[in-house]
PDB file of C-alpha atoms in Angstrom:
ATOM      1  CA  MET A1314      90.031 145.155 146.457  1.00 47.00           C
ATOM      2  CA  LEU A1315      92.620 143.675 148.815  1.00 45.00           C
ATOM      3  CA  ARG A1316      92.116 140.229 147.291  1.00 47.00           C
ATOM      4  CA  ARG A1317      92.807 141.603 143.764  1.00 45.00           C
ATOM      5  CA  SER A1318      95.991 143.346 144.979  1.00 49.00           C
ATOM      6  CA  ARG A1319      97.294 140.111 146.511  1.00 53.00           C
ATOM      7  CA  PHE A1320      96.593 138.257 143.256  1.00 49.00           C
ATOM      8  CA  PHE A1321      98.550 140.776 141.152  1.00 51.00           C
ATOM      9  CA  ALA A1322     101.393 140.838 143.707  1.00 54.00           C
ATOM     10  CA  THR A1323     101.614 137.031 143.575  1.00 54.00           C
ATOM     11  CA  VAL A1324     101.659 137.040 139.751  1.00 53.00           C
ATOM     12  CA  ALA A1325     104.320 139.775 139.696  1.00 55.00           C
ATOM     13  CA  ALA A1326     106.496 137.903 142.212  1.00 56.00           C
ATOM     14  CA  GLY A1327     106.180 134.681 140.195  1.00 56.00           C
ATOM     15  CA  ALA A1328     107.129 136.467 136.967  1.00 55.00           C
ATOM     16  CA  LEU A1329     110.136 138.087 138.651  1.00 51.00           C
ATOM     17  CA  MET A1330     111.306 134.705 139.946  1.00 55.00           C
ATOM     18  CA  ALA A1331     110.892 133.143 136.483  1.00 53.00           C
ATOM     19  CA  PHE A1332     112.967 135.881 134.820  1.00 54.00           C
ATOM     20  CA  THR A1333     115.759 135.767 137.408  1.00 53.00           C
ATOM     21  CA  ALA A1334     115.900 131.963 137.322  1.00 52.00           C
ATOM     22  CA  GLN A1335     116.374 132.026 133.561  1.00 52.00           C
ATOM     23  CA  ALA A1336     119.074 134.651 133.861  1.00 48.00           C
ATOM     24  CA  SER A1337     120.975 132.579 136.421  1.00 50.00           C
ATOM     25  CA  LEU A1338     120.731 129.450 134.252  1.00 50.00           C
ATOM     26  CA  ALA A1339     121.937 131.336 131.182  1.00 53.00           C
ATOM     27  CA  ALA A1340     124.948 132.591 133.117  1.00 53.00           C
ATOM     28  CA  ASP A1341     125.962 129.117 134.305  1.00 54.00           C
ATOM     29  CA  PRO A1342     128.671 127.795 131.926  1.00 56.00           C
ATOM     30  CA  THR A1343     128.255 124.133 132.963  1.00 57.00           C
ATOM     31  CA  ILE A1344     124.789 123.657 131.427  1.00 56.00           C
ATOM     32  CA  ASP A1345     124.786 122.522 127.776  1.00 52.00           C
ATOM     33  CA  VAL A1346     121.724 123.314 125.718  1.00 48.00           C
ATOM     34  CA  VAL A1347     121.361 120.992 122.748  1.00 47.00           C
ATOM     35  CA  ALA A1348     118.854 121.847 120.045  1.00 47.00           C
ATOM     36  CA  THR A1349     117.149 118.725 118.788  1.00 56.00           C
ATOM     37  CA  GLY A1350     114.860 118.276 115.813  1.00 71.00           C
ATOM     38  CA  HIS A1351     111.544 116.501 115.959  1.00 83.00           C
ATOM     39  CA  ASP A1352     111.899 112.725 116.355  1.00 91.00           C
ATOM     40  CA  TRP A1353     109.091 110.629 114.843  1.00 93.00           C
ATOM     41  CA  THR A1354     110.287 107.356 116.423  1.00 95.00           C
ATOM     42  CA  GLY A1355     107.807 105.657 118.734  1.00 95.00           C
ATOM     43  CA  ALA A1356     104.574 103.729 119.092  1.00 97.00           C
ATOM     44  CA  TYR A1357     101.075 105.117 119.342  1.00 96.00           C
ATOM     45  CA  VAL A1358      97.459 104.059 119.858  1.00 97.00           C
ATOM     46  CA  GLY A1359      94.276 105.998 119.332  1.00 97.00           C
ATOM     47  CA  VAL A1360      90.519 105.926 118.992  1.00 97.00           C
ATOM     48  CA  ASN A1361      88.341 107.637 116.435  1.00 95.00           C
ATOM     49  CA  ALA A1362      84.718 108.271 115.557  1.00 96.00           C
ATOM     50  CA  GLY A1363      83.045 109.657 112.494  1.00 96.00           C
ATOM     51  CA  TYR A1364      80.393 109.376 109.860  1.00 95.00           C
ATOM     52  CA  GLY A1365      80.601 107.274 106.694  1.00 91.00           C
ATOM     53  CA  PHE A1366      78.585 107.646 103.529  1.00 90.00           C
ATOM     54  CA  GLY A1367      78.534 106.379  99.970  1.00 86.00           C
ATOM     55  CA  ASN A1368      76.512 105.427  96.945  1.00 82.00           C
ATOM     56  CA  GLN A1369      75.878 102.013  95.431  1.00 75.00           C
ATOM     57  CA  GLU A1370      74.455 100.866  92.097  1.00 72.00           C
ATOM     58  CA  GLN A1371      73.570  97.252  91.376  1.00 68.00           C
ATOM     59  CA  TYR A1372      73.393  95.601  87.957  1.00 68.00           C
ATOM     60  CA  ASP A1373      72.006  92.236  86.941  1.00 65.00           C
ATOM     61  CA  ASP A1374      73.552  89.905  84.321  1.00 68.00           C
ATOM     62  CA  SER A1375      71.732  91.649  81.477  1.00 70.00           C
ATOM     63  CA  GLY A1376      73.123  95.047  82.527  1.00 67.00           C
ATOM     64  CA  PHE A1377      69.858  96.323  84.023  1.00 66.00           C
ATOM     65  CA  ASP A1378      70.613  99.202  86.398  1.00 65.00           C
ATOM     66  CA  SER A1379      68.891  99.094  89.802  1.00 62.00           C
ATOM     67  CA  GLY A1380      69.224 102.799  90.453  1.00 64.00           C
ATOM     68  CA  ASN A1381      71.256 104.590  93.117  1.00 70.00           C
ATOM     69  CA  GLN A1382      71.289 103.534  96.732  1.00 78.00           C
ATOM     70  CA  ASP A1383      72.635 106.007  99.295  1.00 84.00           C
ATOM     71  CA  ILE A1384      74.212 104.462 102.384  1.00 88.00           C
ATOM     72  CA  ASP A1385      75.392 106.266 105.509  1.00 93.00           C
ATOM     73  CA  GLY A1386      75.949 105.876 109.242  1.00 94.00           C
ATOM     74  CA  PHE A1387      78.260 105.958 112.269  1.00 95.00           C
ATOM     75  CA  VAL A1388      81.885 104.713 112.194  1.00 95.00           C
ATOM     76  CA  GLY A1389      84.119 104.241 115.240  1.00 96.00           C
ATOM     77  CA  GLY A1390      87.239 102.289 116.049  1.00 97.00           C
ATOM     78  CA  ALA A1391      90.869 102.219 117.079  1.00 97.00           C
ATOM     79  CA  GLN A1392      94.307 102.294 115.494  1.00 97.00           C
ATOM     80  CA  ILE A1393      97.781 101.231 116.550  1.00 97.00           C
ATOM     81  CA  GLY A1394     101.110 101.933 114.915  1.00 97.00           C
ATOM     82  CA  ALA A1395     104.807 102.636 115.229  1.00 97.00           C
ATOM     83  CA  ASN A1396     107.407 104.762 113.435  1.00 96.00           C
ATOM     84  CA  TYR A1397     111.183 104.505 113.239  1.00 97.00           C
ATOM     85  CA  GLN A1398     113.240 107.491 112.114  1.00 95.00           C
ATOM     86  CA  THR A1399     116.771 107.227 110.723  1.00 94.00           C
ATOM     87  CA  ASP A1400     118.266 110.544 109.576  1.00 92.00           C
ATOM     88  CA  SER A1401     115.317 112.222 107.846  1.00 92.00           C
ATOM     89  CA  PHE A1402     113.623 109.019 106.655  1.00 95.00           C
ATOM     90  CA  VAL A1403     110.690 107.642 108.652  1.00 96.00           C
ATOM     91  CA  LEU A1404     109.469 104.045 108.323  1.00 97.00           C
ATOM     92  CA  GLY A1405     106.119 103.157 109.832  1.00 97.00           C
ATOM     93  CA  ILE A1406     103.474 100.492 110.227  1.00 98.00           C
ATOM     94  CA  GLU A1407      99.825 101.016 111.201  1.00 97.00           C
ATOM     95  CA  ALA A1408      96.631  98.983 111.548  1.00 97.00           C
ATOM     96  CA  ASP A1409      93.080  99.936 112.392  1.00 96.00           C
ATOM     97  CA  LEU A1410      89.741  98.270 112.988  1.00 97.00           C
ATOM     98  CA  GLN A1411      86.490 100.194 112.552  1.00 96.00           C
ATOM     99  CA  PHE A1412      83.021  99.167 113.682  1.00 96.00           C
ATOM    100  CA  ALA A1413      80.314 100.648 111.496  1.00 94.00           C
ATOM    101  CA  ASN A1414      76.590 101.083 111.216  1.00 92.00           C
ATOM    102  CA  ILE A1415      76.551 102.217 107.588  1.00 91.00           C
ATOM    103  CA  GLU A1416      73.362 101.132 105.860  1.00 90.00           C
ATOM    104  CA  GLY A1417      70.730 102.059 103.335  1.00 86.00           C
ATOM    105  CA  ASP A1418      67.724 100.662 101.419  1.00 78.00           C
ATOM    106  CA  PHE A1419      66.230 101.555  98.102  1.00 72.00           C
ATOM    107  CA  GLU A1420      63.220 100.946  95.928  1.00 65.00           C
ATOM    108  CA  SER A1421      63.575 100.276  92.236  1.00 61.00           C
ATOM    109  CA  ASN A1422      61.084  99.385  89.542  1.00 55.00           C
ATOM    110  CA  GLU A1423      59.297  96.025  89.498  1.00 57.00           C
ATOM    111  CA  ASN A1424      61.813  94.525  87.036  1.00 56.00           C
ATOM    112  CA  TRP A1425      64.485  94.605  89.743  1.00 57.00           C
ATOM    113  CA  LEU A1426      62.202  93.246  92.483  1.00 59.00           C
ATOM    114  CA  CYS A1427      62.863  96.135  94.850  1.00 60.00           C
ATOM    115  CA  GLY A1428      59.453  97.712  94.801  1.00 56.00           C
ATOM    116  CA  GLU A1429      57.394  98.736  97.797  1.00 59.00           C
ATOM    117  CA  GLN A1430      57.051  95.162  99.081  1.00 60.00           C
ATOM    118  CA  ASP A1431      60.626  94.064  98.402  1.00 63.00           C
ATOM    119  CA  GLU A1432      63.579  94.959 100.602  1.00 68.00           C
ATOM    120  CA  CYS A1433      66.898  95.834  98.966  1.00 76.00           C
ATOM    121  CA  SER A1434      69.566  96.946 101.417  1.00 81.00           C
ATOM    122  CA  THR A1435      73.292  97.298 101.995  1.00 84.00           C
ATOM    123  CA  ASN A1436      75.017  97.145 105.409  1.00 89.00           C
ATOM    124  CA  VAL A1437      78.657  97.766 106.319  1.00 90.00           C
ATOM    125  CA  ASP A1438      79.269  96.177 109.739  1.00 93.00           C
ATOM    126  CA  TRP A1439      83.037  96.597 110.137  1.00 95.00           C
ATOM    127  CA  PHE A1440      86.229  97.243 108.163  1.00 95.00           C
ATOM    128  CA  GLY A1441      89.933  97.597 108.781  1.00 96.00           C
ATOM    129  CA  THR A1442      93.255  98.381 107.145  1.00 96.00           C
ATOM    130  CA  GLY A1443      96.931  97.532 107.488  1.00 97.00           C
ATOM    131  CA  ARG A1444      99.542  99.935 106.066  1.00 97.00           C
ATOM    132  CA  LEU A1445     103.263 100.528 105.653  1.00 98.00           C
ATOM    133  CA  ARG A1446     104.543 104.102 105.504  1.00 96.00           C
ATOM    134  CA  LEU A1447     107.674 105.766 104.120  1.00 97.00           C
ATOM    135  CA  GLY A1448     108.135 109.438 104.916  1.00 96.00           C
ATOM    136  CA  TYR A1449     110.708 112.204 104.873  1.00 95.00           C
ATOM    137  CA  ALA A1450     110.835 114.359 108.024  1.00 93.00           C
ATOM    138  CA  ILE A1451     111.257 118.107 107.639  1.00 92.00           C
ATOM    139  CA  GLU A1452     111.297 119.401 111.249  1.00 86.00           C
ATOM    140  CA  ASN A1453     107.758 118.704 112.529  1.00 88.00           C
ATOM    141  CA  PHE A1454     106.323 118.174 109.002  1.00 92.00           C
ATOM    142  CA  LEU A1455     106.165 114.584 107.667  1.00 93.00           C
ATOM    143  CA  PRO A1456     105.088 114.045 104.060  1.00 96.00           C
ATOM    144  CA  PHE A1457     104.739 110.304 103.357  1.00 96.00           C
ATOM    145  CA  VAL A1458     103.482 107.628 100.977  1.00 97.00           C
ATOM    146  CA  THR A1459     101.638 104.562 102.176  1.00 96.00           C
ATOM    147  CA  VAL A1460     100.682 101.160 100.806  1.00 98.00           C
ATOM    148  CA  GLY A1461      98.417  98.582 102.389  1.00 97.00           C
ATOM    149  CA  VAL A1462      95.373  96.347 102.408  1.00 97.00           C
ATOM    150  CA  ALA A1463      91.736  96.891 103.363  1.00 95.00           C
ATOM    151  CA  PHE A1464      89.170  94.311 104.430  1.00 96.00           C
ATOM    152  CA  GLY A1465      85.675  94.316 105.833  1.00 94.00           C
ATOM    153  CA  SER A1466      82.141  93.013 105.998  1.00 92.00           C
ATOM    154  CA  VAL A1467      79.648  94.412 103.479  1.00 87.00           C
ATOM    155  CA  GLU A1468      76.277  92.725 102.918  1.00 87.00           C
ATOM    156  CA  SER A1469      73.856  93.515 100.098  1.00 79.00           C
ATOM    157  CA  GLU A1470      70.427  91.874 100.071  1.00 78.00           C
ATOM    158  CA  ILE A1471      67.781  91.775  97.413  1.00 71.00           C
TER     159      ILE A1471
END
């Protein structure tokens, strides 16, 4: 019981000191408090992980449809970027590189040569993007548009 009383006394003393310190700072006329908005300027780096999935259909020259092939798997990578804010406009650049294990196989009819003894598969090994961004800052909210390029390694085998 004594231990609990000491804890509450310590918390109460700390709260009292916090309130009196704020009161003394507020009374001091030499301290200027400047309210600033959110500034989006700066560089950043990050890592990410997730799960990727999709669907693929293959056609031959005559228009024969192979059927659907579901692909899925792990995705993980890193991104790097920077923003520059002037007034409310934010300009940015970002790039990322993702390593992936997205894959799938399928069986089709014998006309497509993906029956039980034939292997038809798709693998996504890696992909990345590079983007430019233009946004308009509203406090800590940043709606933006982006334009860029994507590239990667996708292999389909029949």
